[in-house]
Amino acid sequence: MSAQVLQVAEVEALSPLVTRFRFVHPEGEALPLFSGGAHVVVEMPDGAVLRRNAYSLISDPLDGSGYEIAVRRDEAGRGGSRFMHAEVAVGDLLRVGAPVNLFALDLRARRHVLIAGGIGITPFLAQIRQLIRLQLPFELHYAVRSRAEAAAARLLPDLAQVHLHISEEGSRMDLGEILSGQPLGTHVYVCGPEGLVDGVLDTARCLGWPKGALHSEAFLAPPPGEAFEVTLARSGRKIAVGPHQSLLEALEAAEVEVPWLCRGGACGQCETHVTSCSGHIEHHDHWLSDEARASQSAIMPCVSRFRGADLTIDR
Amino acid sequence: MTMRFNDETFRGDYTFRNSPEAVRRFPFPFDQDSYMYSVNIEPHRKTRAGSVFEHRFDVDEHYVAEMRDRAITLERDPLRCQSLPHMELAGWDFLELVMTSKAEDYPELFTLNRDGDRWHWINRPLGIEQRFTFLDATTLPCGPMEYITRQTQGDHALLDQRDGNLWMDAGMVTAQADWSLDFDIGMNFFEWHAPVPKANEMGVFQRALKFLLNLQQGAPVRRLNWTMTVNPRLDTSPETYPEWGPEKRTVTPETVGAKQHLRVELQTLWRLPRSNAIAFPIRCYLCALDDIVTVPKWGRRLHRVLRDLPDELAEYKGFAVNRGVIVDYLARFDDGAETSPGIFPD
Ligand code: FES
C-alpha cells in the first residue's frame, strides 16, 4: 500500500475522549485531494508491533494543505487509539496511506440525509463540506448522549439543516420522523454504533426505501481476544497471534503478504480461504456470507479470530 | 524536442501512415511467441524514454489528425459522448489529471496556469486557448469530460464506484474496437464484459473487479489489449459496421501487408480524487503488417502468435476470414530464429 510520511501539525482535544490530529507534508507539499467519506490508514510503531488503523478524514476534501482525523480513545481496544492519544505529539512523523473511500456519497441522489451517532460523525464532516461545495441538498443529524460528548459539534457549520440531538437533554433523534416524507431520490447514510445503523436501516426498509438508497459505514476496530495460532498451508509455518494483535497484523509481522484496504472487515480484500479448521472462527466482519461463515471456509484476518485446536489458512 | 503532426485521414482515402520512429515505438503487445488471454495488469509508471509508456498520456504524431477524426464522428453521431449527470465531478477530476499531466510532460505543447479556481489552458497543437473556472461547467464550451477528451487521444470511460461494483456512467468513444458506448452506458462491470469468450469463468472477472475496486490514487495501472483491423480506421463501432465490415473482404495476398493493421489498445486505469470514480482511457495504436515486419523480432513473433491462436480467438478478434492470408504473408518473415523476451525491438 502506498503510504507517505506526514508530520503532525496540530493535536487538539475535542472532548474528554476524542482528539483531533492534523497531518501535513513535512516540506509543505500539497496532499492528494479526496472524496467525502474517505479514510486513511495511519501506521503506528507501537513497541514491537506495527499497528495500522483506519480513520475517516474529517477535513475539507478539496483542501490539500493537510489531512485531519478524529480519534476516540478506546480503553478496551487493542491500543491503537491509546497510542495516538498517549504517544503522538506535534512534530512527530507518521506514515499515512493514500485516501481510500468505501463510504462515498452516491452523487445520483437528489438529496442526502446523513445520520451520525457519536464518533460516527467523522466521515460526514468531510462529506458535508463536499455537499456544500457541490451545492447539493442535504441534512445532517448528529446524535450524542451528552453535550460533553458532542466532540464534533464545533466542527459543524452553523446551518439550519444541521441538527444536534442530545438524548440527555431530551432531544432524542426520531428516525421515523427523519426518514418519512423525504422526496423520491433521497439517499440516507448512517455511521455510528451498531444499534443506530440497524435502527436506520430497519426504519428505512419499513418505510419502503429502496435498498440502493441506503448506505452504512460498517467499519470496525479489530477486537482484542485470546491468543491463538494459525498454520499457513503454503509453507507449513505456524504463526502466533497475540491477544492485542489481529491475525492480519500477525501475518504482516511474519512478512506474509495479504491484500487489505479497510482493515475493518468491510472491503473484502483480505478474504482468506480456510483449508482446515477444527474449532470455532469468531467472525467479526461485515463481508462474508452467512453460508461462508457457517461452513468456516473463509476468514477475514483483519478482524476475525479463532478458538480451538487447528486453523490452517491458504496463505 | 519539437513534434511534427501528420496531416492524414482514418477513413475514406486512409492516408494514415506511421513514420519509421512511430513504428519503432509501436506498443507491440506480445512478450512471447504465443498468446493466452490474461488480465496482465502492471503499474502505469514511466517506462523507457521514447516509448508510449514514457508519459502518463502519450501524445504522438497522429494527435491532431485523430482529434479531427473524432470531431467528424461526433458530428455524425453525438451519442458517442455521453455523461450521466452525476458524473460531472468525475469529468472535472479527469480534466485536471489530463491538463496537469500534459502540461508537465509536454511543456512545449501544453501550458496550464492556475490561480485558485481560475484556470488558463493552452493547447498549441490544436490552437486552443481557454480561460475557465474550475468546477463551473458554464465557463467551458461543453461539459468537462467532453472538453478534455476532444483534446486527448484514445477513447475514455469514466466508471462510477458504488454498491461494490463499477458502472460505466460516462464516456467518449469514437475509436472503439467494436463496442458501443450507447449500448454499455449505465452498465456495471459484469454486464459490459459479458461477451468475452473463454474467460467466462466468473472467477477471473471477480478477481479483476476486486483489483479495480482496490485501485488507489496515485497508483494507476495499465495493460495492453489487441485486435486486427483492416485499413487504419479508428471508428470501428457496431453503429458503422456497414461502412467498414465489407472492407475485410478487400484483403488479398497483394494488399494484406498494407491494409491489415495490428490494433493495440493501451488501457490505463486511474482512481480520481474528488469523485472516487475510475478513469479508463483506451488508447489505440495502429500499425500495418508491412511496418511491423521492419522489426525482425516482431515479424517472427507475430507470425507464430497468429498461426497458433485458437480459432475462437481469431473469430472473437474478428479476423478469422483473413487469417490464412495474414499467416502466409507473415511466414515469409519468420526464419525460425529465436526471439528475445519482452516486447521491445532488439
Ligand atoms: S481489509 Fe477490508 S475486510 Fe479485511
XYZ file of C-alpha atoms and ligand atoms in Angstrom:
665
model
C 0.000 0.000 0.000
C 1.352 3.429 -0.874
C 1.951 5.488 2.250
C 3.846 8.708 2.792
C 5.481 10.179 5.838
C 3.471 13.100 7.194
C 4.068 15.407 10.107
C 1.658 16.021 12.945
C 0.867 19.733 12.843
C -1.940 20.020 15.405
C -3.253 17.926 18.285
C -6.414 19.188 19.912
C -8.793 17.624 22.429
C -12.332 17.897 21.092
C -13.860 16.205 24.137
C -12.523 14.228 27.079
C -12.321 11.153 24.824
C -11.841 12.481 21.314
C -8.739 14.164 19.911
C -8.247 15.796 16.538
C -4.944 15.346 14.697
C -3.825 17.356 11.701
C -1.183 15.962 9.365
C 0.774 17.978 6.819
C 3.503 17.215 4.339
C 6.865 17.839 6.061
C 8.034 20.027 3.141
C 4.683 21.732 2.791
C 3.710 19.974 -0.442
C 0.026 19.605 -1.294
C -1.538 16.256 -0.403
C -3.825 14.404 -2.840
C -7.435 15.563 -2.607
C -10.100 13.034 -1.738
C -13.844 12.443 -1.653
C -16.063 12.790 1.403
C -16.223 9.540 3.375
C -12.647 8.509 2.567
C -10.342 7.122 5.214
C -6.608 6.870 5.613
C -4.622 4.180 7.373
C -2.185 5.533 9.936
C 0.837 3.395 10.788
C 1.793 3.330 14.435
C 5.087 1.828 15.526
C 3.892 0.734 18.950
C 6.831 -1.022 20.539
C 7.406 -4.286 18.711
C 4.045 -4.116 16.969
C 3.322 -2.101 13.842
C -0.330 -1.101 14.062
C -2.258 0.178 11.118
C -5.578 1.778 11.975
C -8.075 3.262 9.547
C -9.551 6.689 10.349
C -12.076 8.715 8.368
C -10.770 12.007 7.082
C -12.695 14.899 8.648
C -11.073 17.831 6.843
C -12.227 19.510 3.641
C -11.784 17.027 0.756
C -10.874 19.884 -1.573
C -8.156 21.236 0.700
C -4.817 19.562 0.058
C -2.948 21.551 2.706
C -3.484 18.840 5.314
C -5.419 15.785 6.455
C -7.349 15.728 9.710
C -8.701 12.792 11.674
C -10.543 12.480 14.990
C -9.607 9.582 17.239
C -11.737 8.324 20.085
C -9.799 6.833 22.960
C -10.894 3.232 23.395
C -9.697 1.848 26.726
C -10.809 -1.684 25.951
C -9.335 -1.668 22.457
C -6.072 -3.097 21.249
C -4.043 0.006 21.795
C -4.118 1.929 18.509
C -6.258 4.732 19.835
C -4.368 4.748 23.129
C -1.142 5.095 21.172
C -2.500 8.065 19.253
C -3.640 9.761 22.450
C -0.637 8.972 24.623
C 2.316 8.943 22.249
C 1.632 11.248 19.322
C 2.629 14.897 19.618
C 3.030 17.896 17.325
C 6.105 17.493 15.144
C 6.021 13.678 15.074
C 6.362 11.895 11.764
C 3.980 9.055 10.936
C 3.324 7.072 7.788
C -0.152 7.727 6.402
C -1.676 5.834 3.466
C -3.404 7.317 0.423
C -7.096 8.150 0.933
C -9.468 5.299 0.112
C -13.217 5.684 0.005
C -15.524 2.826 0.956
C -18.331 5.130 2.077
C -18.739 7.542 -0.807
C -21.711 9.766 -1.488
C -23.936 8.484 -4.253
C -23.897 11.531 -6.477
C -27.026 10.363 -8.284
C -29.066 11.232 -5.182
C -31.436 14.204 -5.330
C -30.995 14.743 -1.609
C -28.642 13.345 1.029
C -29.698 12.537 4.600
C -26.716 11.895 6.881
C -27.241 10.275 10.278
C -24.387 10.003 12.773
C -24.115 8.596 16.250
C -21.167 9.600 18.456
C -17.782 9.209 16.783
C -19.650 8.041 13.663
C -19.825 11.727 12.745
C -16.305 11.637 11.293
C -16.955 10.673 7.641
C -19.816 13.167 7.481
C -17.593 16.080 8.477
C -15.839 15.737 5.135
C -18.991 14.821 3.225
C -20.915 17.930 4.233
C -18.070 20.130 3.032
C -18.223 18.324 -0.289
C -22.017 18.647 -0.432
C -21.861 22.352 0.354
C -19.198 22.880 -2.280
C -21.245 20.976 -4.900
C -24.383 22.829 -3.771
C -26.291 19.585 -3.247
C -29.261 19.446 -0.864
C -28.601 17.586 2.385
C -29.464 17.363 6.055
C -27.325 16.063 8.889
C -28.447 14.519 12.171
C -25.830 14.064 14.858
C -26.939 12.087 17.896
C -24.981 12.058 21.161
C -25.752 11.203 24.740
C -24.498 14.394 26.356
C -23.288 17.801 25.341
C -19.807 16.977 26.674
C -19.700 14.002 24.310
C -20.575 16.053 21.253
C -16.952 16.232 20.222
C -17.624 17.365 16.698
C -20.242 19.971 17.496
C -17.962 22.904 16.906
C -16.565 21.445 13.698
C -20.044 21.590 12.181
C -21.171 24.527 10.089
C -23.909 26.705 11.513
C -26.659 25.761 9.084
C -30.373 25.152 9.504
C -30.106 21.644 8.043
C -27.530 20.550 10.643
C -29.267 19.068 13.702
C -27.712 18.118 17.018
C -29.729 15.584 19.073
C -28.683 15.295 22.724
C -30.572 12.460 24.406
C -29.652 13.580 27.958
C -31.332 16.890 27.238
C -34.437 15.184 25.962
C -33.911 15.865 22.249
C -33.663 12.253 21.097
C -33.394 11.597 17.417
C -36.675 10.388 15.894
C -35.721 8.172 12.964
C -39.286 7.698 11.803
C -39.744 11.416 11.508
C -36.429 11.950 9.723
C -36.963 9.172 7.228
C -40.605 9.660 6.360
C -41.662 12.285 3.918
C -38.281 12.547 2.196
C -38.632 13.212 -1.528
C -38.102 10.464 -4.072
C -34.432 10.031 -4.963
C -33.170 10.762 -1.440
C -30.284 8.658 -0.162
C -29.607 8.024 3.506
C -26.184 7.415 5.066
C -25.627 6.178 8.579
C -22.495 5.752 10.636
C -22.294 5.017 14.333
C -22.962 2.265 16.859
C -24.496 -0.937 15.516
C -27.835 -0.218 17.189
C -28.161 3.059 15.331
C -27.129 1.556 11.997
C -29.668 -1.251 12.387
C -32.322 1.205 13.534
C -31.884 3.402 10.479
C -31.794 0.511 8.031
C -34.842 -1.185 9.600
C -36.858 2.020 9.751
C -36.000 2.862 6.155
C -36.976 -0.614 4.959
C -40.281 -0.436 6.809
C -40.973 2.885 5.147
C -40.314 1.312 1.753
C -36.960 2.895 0.933
C -35.172 1.108 -1.924
C -32.112 -0.837 -0.789
C -29.847 1.043 -3.198
C -30.618 4.310 -1.405
C -29.311 3.096 1.966
C -25.643 3.393 2.852
C -23.951 2.431 6.065
C -20.386 2.567 7.226
C -19.756 -0.851 8.669
C -16.259 -0.248 9.875
C -14.988 -1.948 12.961
C -11.887 -1.730 15.008
C -10.377 -5.208 15.253
C -11.476 -6.551 18.635
C -8.918 -7.985 21.015
C -9.331 -11.552 22.227
C -7.416 -14.594 23.317
C -4.120 -15.515 21.741
C -4.306 -18.243 19.075
C -2.206 -19.959 16.460
C -2.655 -20.457 12.716
C -0.905 -22.723 10.246
C -0.041 -21.424 6.780
C -0.966 -24.034 4.197
C 1.601 -22.889 1.616
C 4.683 -23.026 3.816
C 3.558 -25.120 6.752
C 4.668 -22.315 9.093
C 2.857 -21.716 12.345
C 2.110 -18.135 13.363
C 1.162 -16.969 16.853
C -1.424 -14.208 17.168
C -1.267 -12.176 20.383
C -4.330 -11.058 22.356
C -3.983 -7.443 21.210
C -2.929 -8.278 17.676
C -5.153 -9.043 14.708
C -4.475 -12.060 12.524
C -3.652 -9.647 9.704
C -1.070 -7.875 11.858
C 0.444 -11.193 12.882
C 0.720 -12.233 9.225
C 2.326 -8.914 8.345
C 4.777 -9.240 11.235
C 5.726 -12.630 9.766
C 6.142 -10.987 6.335
C 3.267 -12.850 4.744
C 1.609 -10.639 2.174
C -2.143 -10.177 2.423
C -4.054 -7.537 0.440
C -6.123 -5.096 2.513
C -7.931 -1.831 2.229
C -10.167 -1.095 5.209
C -8.670 -3.238 7.980
C -12.156 -3.189 9.417
C -13.981 -6.179 7.960
C -15.839 -4.238 5.292
C -13.996 -4.223 1.975
C -13.417 -7.915 1.328
C -9.820 -7.520 0.174
C -8.222 -9.670 2.869
C -10.604 -12.647 2.478
C -8.610 -15.812 3.037
C -9.583 -19.360 2.272
C -9.568 -21.771 5.217
C -8.158 -25.159 4.272
C -8.872 -26.878 7.562
C -10.455 -25.884 10.805
C -11.138 -27.738 13.989
C -12.504 -25.229 16.386
C -14.512 -22.062 16.093
C -13.824 -18.977 13.957
C -15.007 -15.789 15.634
C -16.201 -13.904 12.591
C -16.318 -10.157 13.212
C -16.574 -8.925 9.619
C -19.408 -7.482 7.544
C -18.246 -9.187 4.393
C -18.683 -12.976 4.359
C -21.999 -14.564 3.542
C -23.824 -16.487 6.245
C -23.002 -19.738 4.425
C -19.265 -18.977 4.271
C -19.373 -18.103 7.956
C -21.236 -21.208 8.996
C -19.084 -23.557 6.916
C -15.920 -21.902 8.289
C -14.477 -21.978 4.772
C -13.119 -18.424 4.851
C -11.845 -15.876 7.337
C -11.235 -12.112 7.247
C -7.871 -11.762 9.007
C -8.233 -8.028 9.623
C -10.906 -8.513 12.292
C -11.691 -12.184 12.904
C -10.145 -14.537 15.415
C -10.063 -18.221 16.243
C -10.552 -20.500 19.217
C -9.739 -24.200 19.001
C -7.223 -26.875 18.076
C -6.247 -26.086 14.488
C -6.815 -23.404 11.875
C -4.987 -23.723 8.551
C -5.337 -20.936 6.025
C -4.401 -20.622 2.360
C -1.541 -18.139 2.697
C 12.115 18.332 -28.929
C 9.546 19.627 -31.372
C 6.904 17.250 -32.590
C 5.653 17.094 -36.133
C 2.000 16.204 -36.594
C 0.832 14.222 -39.615
C -1.825 15.510 -41.965
C -3.694 12.242 -42.524
C -7.089 10.537 -42.511
C -8.562 7.485 -40.772
C -11.424 6.996 -43.235
C -12.139 7.443 -46.955
C -8.731 7.646 -48.605
C -6.968 6.394 -45.436
C -3.804 8.442 -45.707
C -2.714 7.452 -42.167
C 0.977 6.476 -42.032
C 3.444 5.685 -39.286
C 6.857 7.314 -39.605
C 9.807 4.938 -39.003
C 10.131 6.428 -35.490
C 6.449 5.781 -34.813
C 6.898 2.152 -35.888
C 9.854 1.699 -33.504
C 7.763 2.962 -30.590
C 4.634 0.988 -31.518
C 3.459 -0.919 -28.402
C 3.855 -4.429 -29.767
C 1.687 -6.457 -27.411
C 3.284 -9.925 -27.385
C 6.124 -10.598 -24.988
C 6.466 -14.211 -26.095
C 5.752 -16.334 -29.165
C 2.275 -17.402 -28.071
C -0.769 -15.644 -26.694
C -3.173 -16.512 -23.888
C -5.940 -14.255 -22.686
C -4.934 -12.871 -19.344
C -5.542 -9.794 -17.276
C -1.798 -8.867 -17.363
C -2.043 -5.634 -15.386
C 1.080 -3.700 -14.330
C 1.718 -0.317 -12.701
C 1.471 2.562 -15.192
C 4.759 4.206 -14.445
C 7.279 5.983 -16.616
C 8.999 3.264 -18.607
C 11.654 3.653 -21.335
C 12.291 7.107 -22.735
C 10.729 7.437 -26.166
C 8.251 4.581 -25.672
C 4.491 5.028 -25.416
C 4.904 4.256 -21.698
C 7.118 7.269 -21.075
C 4.341 9.727 -20.277
C 1.026 9.454 -18.469
C -0.894 10.446 -21.617
C 1.150 9.732 -24.720
C 0.959 12.373 -27.456
C 2.325 11.311 -30.835
C 2.462 12.351 -34.486
C -1.171 11.306 -35.021
C -2.592 13.614 -32.347
C -4.022 16.376 -34.499
C -5.432 14.021 -37.146
C -7.022 11.768 -34.526
C -8.757 14.722 -32.911
C -10.037 15.791 -36.318
C -11.367 12.274 -36.914
C -13.089 12.312 -33.509
C -14.818 15.575 -34.387
C -16.142 14.039 -37.629
C -17.502 11.000 -35.778
C -19.145 13.182 -33.120
C -20.675 15.399 -35.763
C -22.330 12.347 -37.294
C -23.270 10.676 -34.009
C -23.318 12.872 -30.880
C -24.236 9.868 -28.706
C -20.607 8.719 -28.858
C -20.072 11.124 -25.999
C -22.359 10.724 -23.008
C -22.139 11.605 -19.365
C -24.863 10.851 -16.860
C -25.488 13.949 -14.709
C -23.821 12.610 -11.555
C -20.533 12.170 -13.440
C -19.729 15.837 -13.901
C -17.394 15.892 -10.898
C -15.524 12.889 -12.305
C -15.262 14.826 -15.565
C -13.534 17.680 -13.737
C -11.220 15.255 -11.981
C -10.254 13.787 -15.330
C -9.814 17.185 -16.959
C -7.447 18.143 -14.154
C -5.499 14.894 -14.468
C -5.001 15.297 -18.209
C -4.211 19.014 -18.158
C -1.697 18.796 -15.328
C -0.053 15.664 -16.789
C 0.241 17.038 -20.300
C 1.476 20.450 -19.177
C 4.192 18.755 -17.097
C 5.118 16.081 -19.630
C 4.961 18.237 -22.792
C 5.661 21.824 -21.730
C 6.381 22.858 -25.331
C 2.908 21.705 -26.436
C 0.635 22.448 -23.462
C 0.521 25.069 -20.724
C -1.726 25.263 -17.703
C -1.788 28.334 -15.457
C -3.821 28.074 -12.282
C -4.824 30.877 -9.980
C -7.121 29.233 -7.474
C -10.158 28.131 -9.459
C -9.309 30.389 -12.385
C -7.550 28.257 -14.945
C -5.906 29.146 -18.234
C -5.205 26.317 -20.671
C -3.165 26.497 -23.848
C -3.104 23.605 -26.309
C -0.686 24.627 -29.070
C -1.068 21.660 -31.456
C -4.828 22.233 -31.664
C -4.605 26.025 -31.431
C -6.808 26.235 -28.331
C -6.616 28.811 -25.594
C -9.253 28.706 -22.869
C -9.820 30.585 -19.632
C -12.369 28.964 -17.338
C -13.403 28.460 -13.737
C -12.629 25.015 -12.390
C -15.807 23.174 -11.284
C -18.035 25.660 -13.133
C -19.201 23.959 -16.324
C -20.852 27.110 -17.634
C -17.380 28.530 -18.281
C -16.479 25.791 -20.799
C -17.989 25.336 -24.272
C -19.190 21.823 -23.249
C -19.015 19.502 -20.245
C -15.553 18.958 -18.712
C -15.201 15.348 -19.894
C -16.195 16.177 -23.449
C -13.949 19.225 -23.405
C -10.801 17.379 -22.411
C -11.442 14.184 -24.371
C -11.816 16.212 -27.570
C -8.160 17.043 -26.907
C -6.904 13.652 -25.753
C -6.120 10.673 -27.981
C -7.910 7.449 -27.158
C -11.397 6.543 -26.020
C -12.299 7.258 -22.433
C -14.736 5.770 -19.982
C -15.452 7.151 -16.531
C -16.552 4.473 -14.094
C -18.583 5.293 -11.015
C -17.935 3.085 -7.992
C -20.897 2.123 -5.829
C -22.517 -0.967 -4.330
C -19.226 -2.828 -4.653
C -19.294 -2.531 -8.432
C -18.170 -0.237 -11.231
C -20.633 1.482 -13.547
C -19.852 2.894 -16.949
C -21.677 6.162 -16.467
C -19.760 8.453 -18.803
C -17.571 8.106 -21.837
C -16.159 9.437 -25.086
C -15.964 6.565 -27.513
C -15.125 7.182 -31.160
C -12.298 4.717 -31.778
C -13.625 1.550 -30.251
C -12.822 -1.985 -31.257
C -16.387 -2.995 -31.929
C -18.246 -1.981 -28.793
C -20.809 0.687 -28.222
C -20.995 3.335 -25.518
C -24.639 3.917 -26.222
C -25.218 0.220 -25.500
C -22.967 -0.035 -22.439
C -23.755 3.261 -20.712
C -25.078 2.703 -17.209
C -23.950 -0.945 -17.171
C -21.882 -2.488 -14.412
C -18.584 -4.320 -14.724
C -20.094 -7.746 -15.286
C -22.695 -6.567 -17.759
C -20.276 -4.764 -20.043
C -17.837 -7.692 -20.035
C -20.473 -10.225 -20.970
C -19.204 -11.053 -24.495
C -15.596 -12.128 -23.718
C -15.179 -15.822 -24.595
C -13.068 -18.392 -22.782
C -12.507 -16.268 -19.700
C -16.130 -16.734 -18.865
C -15.493 -18.375 -15.550
C -16.743 -15.703 -13.184
C -13.619 -16.116 -11.066
C -11.389 -14.186 -13.477
C -13.765 -11.252 -13.554
C -14.434 -11.289 -9.871
C -10.711 -11.056 -9.237
C -10.338 -8.287 -11.796
C -13.201 -6.328 -10.241
C -11.768 -6.755 -6.778
C -8.464 -5.464 -8.067
C -10.096 -2.414 -9.624
C -12.177 -1.579 -6.571
C -8.844 -1.527 -4.728
C -7.236 0.850 -7.245
C -5.561 3.653 -5.328
C -4.995 7.284 -6.038
C -1.572 7.978 -7.441
C -1.066 4.339 -8.435
C -2.506 3.980 -11.965
C -2.191 0.660 -13.784
C -2.068 -0.367 -17.421
C -2.497 -3.326 -19.728
C -2.302 -3.926 -23.442
C -5.072 -5.465 -25.485
C -5.002 -6.159 -29.199
C -7.060 -6.964 -32.220
C -6.735 -6.700 -36.009
C -8.287 -4.029 -38.224
C -8.442 -3.770 -41.999
C -7.401 -0.251 -43.054
C -6.249 2.300 -40.482
C -9.707 3.044 -39.241
C -10.383 4.391 -35.761
C -14.159 4.239 -35.853
C -14.852 0.505 -35.999
C -18.052 0.735 -33.992
C -21.076 -1.551 -34.301
C -23.051 1.505 -35.396
C -20.928 1.989 -38.519
C -20.279 -1.699 -39.292
C -21.874 -1.417 -42.756
C -19.125 1.063 -43.650
C -16.103 -0.923 -42.501
C -17.272 -4.536 -42.261
C -17.157 -5.158 -46.038
C -13.587 -3.806 -46.186
C -12.461 -7.068 -44.598
C -13.202 -8.702 -47.949
C -10.712 -6.460 -49.766
C -7.695 -8.198 -48.270
C -5.696 -10.211 -50.833
C -2.156 -11.629 -50.762
C -1.082 -8.500 -52.645
C -2.773 -5.971 -50.343
C -2.547 -7.655 -46.951
C 0.752 -6.062 -45.896
C -0.535 -2.543 -46.437
C -4.177 -2.980 -45.448
C -4.067 -5.294 -42.467
C -3.233 -3.465 -39.242
C -2.401 -4.734 -35.820
C -4.516 -2.645 -33.474
C -3.221 -2.280 -29.951
C -5.038 -0.692 -27.081
C -3.043 0.772 -24.238
C -5.594 0.704 -21.444
C -4.874 2.621 -18.272
C -6.897 2.944 -15.088
C -6.776 5.875 -12.698
C -8.503 6.494 -9.390
C -9.854 10.038 -9.428
C -9.633 12.139 -6.244
C -12.831 14.168 -5.717
C -15.325 11.796 -7.281
C -13.762 8.461 -6.290
C -14.550 7.366 -9.869
C -12.122 5.484 -12.104
C -10.935 6.923 -15.403
C -10.344 4.315 -18.086
C -8.539 5.697 -21.139
C -8.248 3.239 -24.014
C -5.572 4.481 -26.365
C -5.482 2.912 -29.837
C -2.303 2.386 -31.858
C -2.399 1.066 -35.421
C 0.465 -0.490 -37.368
C 0.358 -2.061 -40.835
C 1.883 -5.527 -41.221
C 4.351 -4.055 -43.756
C 5.630 -1.822 -40.958
C 5.548 -4.497 -38.237
C 7.903 -6.706 -40.229
C 10.516 -3.941 -40.431
C 11.295 -5.067 -36.866
C 12.511 -8.646 -37.476
C 11.662 -9.810 -33.948
C 8.059 -8.646 -34.326
C 7.658 -10.236 -37.761
C 8.778 -13.616 -36.467
C 6.757 -13.417 -33.313
C 3.523 -12.131 -34.826
C 3.646 -14.993 -37.327
C 3.934 -17.576 -34.548
C 1.251 -15.983 -32.397
C -1.345 -15.703 -35.158
C -0.545 -19.118 -36.615
C -1.071 -20.851 -33.263
C -4.020 -18.821 -31.983
C -7.121 -20.880 -31.115
C -9.879 -20.494 -33.730
C -12.382 -18.988 -31.291
C -9.994 -16.162 -30.502
C -9.417 -15.353 -34.171
C -13.183 -15.342 -34.530
C -13.643 -13.161 -31.469
C -10.979 -10.721 -32.606
C -12.765 -10.527 -35.947
C -10.041 -11.597 -38.384
C -10.841 -15.281 -38.900
C -11.758 -14.677 -42.590
C -8.321 -13.281 -43.384
C -6.243 -15.371 -41.062
C -4.853 -17.634 -43.810
C -3.708 -14.713 -45.935
C -2.185 -12.961 -42.937
C -0.289 -16.007 -41.705
C 1.023 -16.774 -45.216
C 2.262 -13.217 -45.551
C 3.963 -13.253 -42.146
C 5.543 -16.683 -42.742
C 7.897 -15.012 -45.234
C 9.388 -13.010 -42.373
C 9.826 -15.922 -39.964
C 13.151 -17.714 -40.453
C 12.604 -19.798 -37.336
C 15.218 -17.904 -35.334
C 14.738 -17.465 -31.609
C 13.147 -14.245 -30.355
C 14.275 -12.278 -27.333
C 11.978 -11.890 -24.338
C 9.931 -8.707 -23.865
C 8.007 -6.536 -26.286
C 10.641 -4.013 -27.373
C 12.654 -4.247 -30.635
C 16.155 -5.731 -30.316
S -9.083 -5.461 4.927
Fe -11.105 -4.934 4.409
S -12.162 -6.731 5.024
Fe -10.195 -7.101 5.744
